[in-house]
mmCIF file of C-alpha atoms in Angstrom:
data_model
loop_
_atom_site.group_PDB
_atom_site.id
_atom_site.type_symbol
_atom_site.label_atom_id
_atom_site.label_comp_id
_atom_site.label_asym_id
_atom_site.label_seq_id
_atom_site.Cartn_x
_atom_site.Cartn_y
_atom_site.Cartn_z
ATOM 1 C CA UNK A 35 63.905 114.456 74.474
ATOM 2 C CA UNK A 36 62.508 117.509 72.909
ATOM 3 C CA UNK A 37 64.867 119.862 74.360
ATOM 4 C CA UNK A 38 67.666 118.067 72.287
ATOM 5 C CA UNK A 39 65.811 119.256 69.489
ATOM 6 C CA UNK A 40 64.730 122.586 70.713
ATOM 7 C CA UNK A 41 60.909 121.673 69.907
ATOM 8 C CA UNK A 42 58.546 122.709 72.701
ATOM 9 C CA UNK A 43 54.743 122.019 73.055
ATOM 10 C CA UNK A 44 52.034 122.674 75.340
ATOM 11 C CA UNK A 45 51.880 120.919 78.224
ATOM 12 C CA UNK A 46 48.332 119.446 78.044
ATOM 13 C CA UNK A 47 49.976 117.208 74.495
ATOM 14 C CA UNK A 48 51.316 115.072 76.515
ATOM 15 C CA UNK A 49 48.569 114.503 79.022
ATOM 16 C CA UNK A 50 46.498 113.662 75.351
ATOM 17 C CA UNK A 51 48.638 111.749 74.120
ATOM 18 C CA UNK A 52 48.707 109.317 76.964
ATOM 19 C CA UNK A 53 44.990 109.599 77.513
ATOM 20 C CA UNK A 54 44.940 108.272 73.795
ATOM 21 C CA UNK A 55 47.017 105.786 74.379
ATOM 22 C CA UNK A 56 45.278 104.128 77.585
ATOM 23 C CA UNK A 57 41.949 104.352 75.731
ATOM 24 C CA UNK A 58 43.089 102.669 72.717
ATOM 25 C CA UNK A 59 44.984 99.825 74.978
ATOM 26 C CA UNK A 60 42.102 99.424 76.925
ATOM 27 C CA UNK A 61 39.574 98.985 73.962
ATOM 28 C CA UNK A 62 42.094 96.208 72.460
ATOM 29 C CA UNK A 63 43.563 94.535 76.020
ATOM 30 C CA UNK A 64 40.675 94.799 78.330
ATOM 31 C CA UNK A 65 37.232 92.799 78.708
ATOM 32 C CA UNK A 66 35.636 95.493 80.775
ATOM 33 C CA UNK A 67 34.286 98.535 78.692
ATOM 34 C CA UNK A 68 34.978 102.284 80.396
ATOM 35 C CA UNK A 69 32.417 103.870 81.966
ATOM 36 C CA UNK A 70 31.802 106.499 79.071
ATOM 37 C CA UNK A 71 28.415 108.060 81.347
ATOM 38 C CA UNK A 72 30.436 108.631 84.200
ATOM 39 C CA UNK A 73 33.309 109.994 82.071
ATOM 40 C CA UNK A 74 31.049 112.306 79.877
ATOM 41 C CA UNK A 75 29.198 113.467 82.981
ATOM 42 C CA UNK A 76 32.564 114.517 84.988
ATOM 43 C CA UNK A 77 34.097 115.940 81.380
ATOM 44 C CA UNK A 78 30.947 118.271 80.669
ATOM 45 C CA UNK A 79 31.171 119.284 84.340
ATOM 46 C CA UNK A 80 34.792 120.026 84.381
ATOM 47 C CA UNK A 81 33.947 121.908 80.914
ATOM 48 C CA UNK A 82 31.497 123.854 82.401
ATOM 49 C CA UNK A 83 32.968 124.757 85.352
ATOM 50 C CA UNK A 84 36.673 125.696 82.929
ATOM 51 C CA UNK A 85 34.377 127.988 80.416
ATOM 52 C CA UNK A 86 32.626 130.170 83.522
ATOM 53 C CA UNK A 87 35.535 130.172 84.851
ATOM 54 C CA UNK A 88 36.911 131.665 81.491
ATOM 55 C CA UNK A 89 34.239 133.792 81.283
ATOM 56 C CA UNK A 90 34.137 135.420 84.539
ATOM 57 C CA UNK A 91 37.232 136.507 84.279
ATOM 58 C CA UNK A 92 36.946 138.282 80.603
ATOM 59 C CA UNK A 93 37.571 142.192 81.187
ATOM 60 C CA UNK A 94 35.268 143.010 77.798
ATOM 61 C CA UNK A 95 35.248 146.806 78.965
ATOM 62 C CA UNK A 96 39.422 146.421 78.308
ATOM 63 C CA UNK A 97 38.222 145.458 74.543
ATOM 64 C CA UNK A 98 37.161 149.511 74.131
ATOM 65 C CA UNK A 99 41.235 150.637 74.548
ATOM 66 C CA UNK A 100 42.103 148.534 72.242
ATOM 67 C CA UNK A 101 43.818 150.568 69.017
ATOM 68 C CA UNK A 102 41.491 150.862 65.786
ATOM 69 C CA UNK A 103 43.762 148.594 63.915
ATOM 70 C CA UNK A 104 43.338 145.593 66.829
ATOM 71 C CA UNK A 105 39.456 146.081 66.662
ATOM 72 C CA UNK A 106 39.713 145.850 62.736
ATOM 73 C CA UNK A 107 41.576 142.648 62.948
ATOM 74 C CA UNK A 108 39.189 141.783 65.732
ATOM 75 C CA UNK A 109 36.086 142.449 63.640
ATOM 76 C CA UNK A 110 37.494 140.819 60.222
ATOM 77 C CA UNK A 111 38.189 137.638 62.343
ATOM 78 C CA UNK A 112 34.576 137.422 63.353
ATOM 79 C CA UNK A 113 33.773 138.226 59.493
ATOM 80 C CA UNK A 114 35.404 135.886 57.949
ATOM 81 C CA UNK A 115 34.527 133.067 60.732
ATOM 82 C CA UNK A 116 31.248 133.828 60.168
ATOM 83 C CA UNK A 117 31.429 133.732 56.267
ATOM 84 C CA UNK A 118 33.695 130.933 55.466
ATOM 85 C CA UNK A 119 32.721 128.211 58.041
ATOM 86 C CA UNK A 120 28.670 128.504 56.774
ATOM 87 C CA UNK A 121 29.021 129.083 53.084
ATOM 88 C CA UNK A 122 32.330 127.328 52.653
ATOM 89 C CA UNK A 123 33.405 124.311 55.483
ATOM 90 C CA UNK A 124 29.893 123.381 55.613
ATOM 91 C CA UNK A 125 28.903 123.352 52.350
ATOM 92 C CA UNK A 126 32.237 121.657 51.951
ATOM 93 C CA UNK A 127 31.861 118.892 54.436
ATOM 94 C CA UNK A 128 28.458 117.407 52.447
ATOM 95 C CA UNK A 129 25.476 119.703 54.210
ATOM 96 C CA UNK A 130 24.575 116.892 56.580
ATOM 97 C CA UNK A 131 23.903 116.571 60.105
ATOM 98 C CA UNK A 132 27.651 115.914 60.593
ATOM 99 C CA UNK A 133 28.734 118.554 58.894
ATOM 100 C CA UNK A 134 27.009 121.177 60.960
ATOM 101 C CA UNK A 135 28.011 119.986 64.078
ATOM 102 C CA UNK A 136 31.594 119.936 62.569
ATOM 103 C CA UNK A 137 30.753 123.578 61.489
ATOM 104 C CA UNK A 138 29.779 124.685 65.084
ATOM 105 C CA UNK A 139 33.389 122.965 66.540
ATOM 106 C CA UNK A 140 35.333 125.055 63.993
ATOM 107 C CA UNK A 141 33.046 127.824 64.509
ATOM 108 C CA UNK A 142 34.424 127.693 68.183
ATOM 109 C CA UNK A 143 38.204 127.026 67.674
ATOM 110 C CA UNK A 144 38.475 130.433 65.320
ATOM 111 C CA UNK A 145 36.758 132.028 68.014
ATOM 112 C CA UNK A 146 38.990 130.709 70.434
ATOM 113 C CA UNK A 147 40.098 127.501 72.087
ATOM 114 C CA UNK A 148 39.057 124.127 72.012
ATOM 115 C CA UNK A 149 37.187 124.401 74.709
ATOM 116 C CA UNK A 150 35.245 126.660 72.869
ATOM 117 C CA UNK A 151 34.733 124.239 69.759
ATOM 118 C CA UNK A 152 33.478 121.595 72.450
ATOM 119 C CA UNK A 153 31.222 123.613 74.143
ATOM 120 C CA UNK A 154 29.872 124.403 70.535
ATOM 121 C CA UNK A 155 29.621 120.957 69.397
ATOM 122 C CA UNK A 156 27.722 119.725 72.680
ATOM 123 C CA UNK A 157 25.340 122.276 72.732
ATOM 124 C CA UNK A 158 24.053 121.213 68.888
ATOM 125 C CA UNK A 159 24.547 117.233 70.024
ATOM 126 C CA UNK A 160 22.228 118.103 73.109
ATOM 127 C CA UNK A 161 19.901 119.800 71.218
ATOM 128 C CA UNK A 162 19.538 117.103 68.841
ATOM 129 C CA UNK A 163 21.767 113.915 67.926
ATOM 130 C CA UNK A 164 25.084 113.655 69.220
ATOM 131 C CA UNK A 165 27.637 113.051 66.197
ATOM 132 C CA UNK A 166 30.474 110.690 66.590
ATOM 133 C CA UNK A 167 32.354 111.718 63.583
ATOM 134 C CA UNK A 168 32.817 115.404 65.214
ATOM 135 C CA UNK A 169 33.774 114.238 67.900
ATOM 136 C CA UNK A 170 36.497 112.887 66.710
ATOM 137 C CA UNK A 171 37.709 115.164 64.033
ATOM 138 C CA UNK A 172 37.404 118.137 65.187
ATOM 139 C CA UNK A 173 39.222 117.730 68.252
ATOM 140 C CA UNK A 174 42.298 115.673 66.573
ATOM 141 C CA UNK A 175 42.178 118.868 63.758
ATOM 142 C CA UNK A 176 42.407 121.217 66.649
ATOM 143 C CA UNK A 177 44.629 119.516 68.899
ATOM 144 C CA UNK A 178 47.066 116.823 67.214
ATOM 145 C CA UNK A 179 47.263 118.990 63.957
ATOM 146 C CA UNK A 180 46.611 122.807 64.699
ATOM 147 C CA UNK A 181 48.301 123.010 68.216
ATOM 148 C CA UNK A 182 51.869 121.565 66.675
ATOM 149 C CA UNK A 183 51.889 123.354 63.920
ATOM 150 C CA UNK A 184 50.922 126.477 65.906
ATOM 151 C CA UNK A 185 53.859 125.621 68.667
ATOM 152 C CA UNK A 186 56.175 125.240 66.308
ATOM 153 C CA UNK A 187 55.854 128.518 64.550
ATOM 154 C CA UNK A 188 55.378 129.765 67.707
ATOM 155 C CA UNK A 189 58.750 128.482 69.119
ATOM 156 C CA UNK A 190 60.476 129.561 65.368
ATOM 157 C CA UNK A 191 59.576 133.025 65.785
ATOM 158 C CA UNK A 192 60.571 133.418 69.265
ATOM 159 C CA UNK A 193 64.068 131.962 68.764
ATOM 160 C CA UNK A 194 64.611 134.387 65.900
ATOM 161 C CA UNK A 195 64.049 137.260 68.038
#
């Protein structure tokens, strides 16, 4: 269906998407309740195990060839990350408890990936209180908003090359 409209997205979207779906359908249709423990427990396992994976394999002595204009735009990233999501999304988002975990799940997606912005949030909500409201914003801002609109800019420029 999307190739008759020459729209592509990543692969995971759909997996989501249908994940979504069987959670809400579930929740309305079913009298049993999930098992959210056992689901949390095997999702911050598989998280874990996905970030050292990432991690190992980060060649950070490849980040010293990079040219001087790549470590500019590397190091005005990391500015600007850390300069807008403190003084500006969190100050934004009401200075509560909810806000900063909200701050520390955006803080991760500039950095990187989602992944990132969970690991981020779950490390504040272990610390102290978990926070239902970023848990469910930040990932449908980074996934069901940013992703598509990244993918399709993505797919724009690459058919006008």
């Amino acid at each position: 269906l999307l190739d008759l409209v020459n729209i592509s997205i990543p692969r995971y979207m759909g997996a989501m998407i249908i994940a979504m779906l069987w959670r809400q359908l579930s929740d309305l249709c079913s009298h049993k309740t999930l098992p959210i423990a056992q689901m949390s427990f095997i999702g911050n396992l598989v998280l874990s195990v996905f970030l050292g994976i990432v991690f190992m394999n980060m060649h950070l002595w490849e980040l010293l060839r990079l040219n001087l204009m790549q470590l500019l735009t590397l190091s005005l990233q990391v500015f600007l990350i850390f300069m807008v999501l403190p003084f500006v999304l969190f100050r934004l988002l009401g200075r509560s408890y909810d806000a900063s975990v909200i701050t520390a799940g955006f803080c991760g997606f500039a950095i990187g990936t989602m992944s990132c912005s969970v690991a981020g949030m779950m490390s504040l909500s272990g610390r102290y209180l978990p926070s239902t409201r970023a848990y469910v914003l930040v990932p449908l801002a980074g996934a069901l908003i940013a992703d598509p609109v990244n993918s399709f800019f993505l797919n724009l420029a690459l058919n006008l090359i």
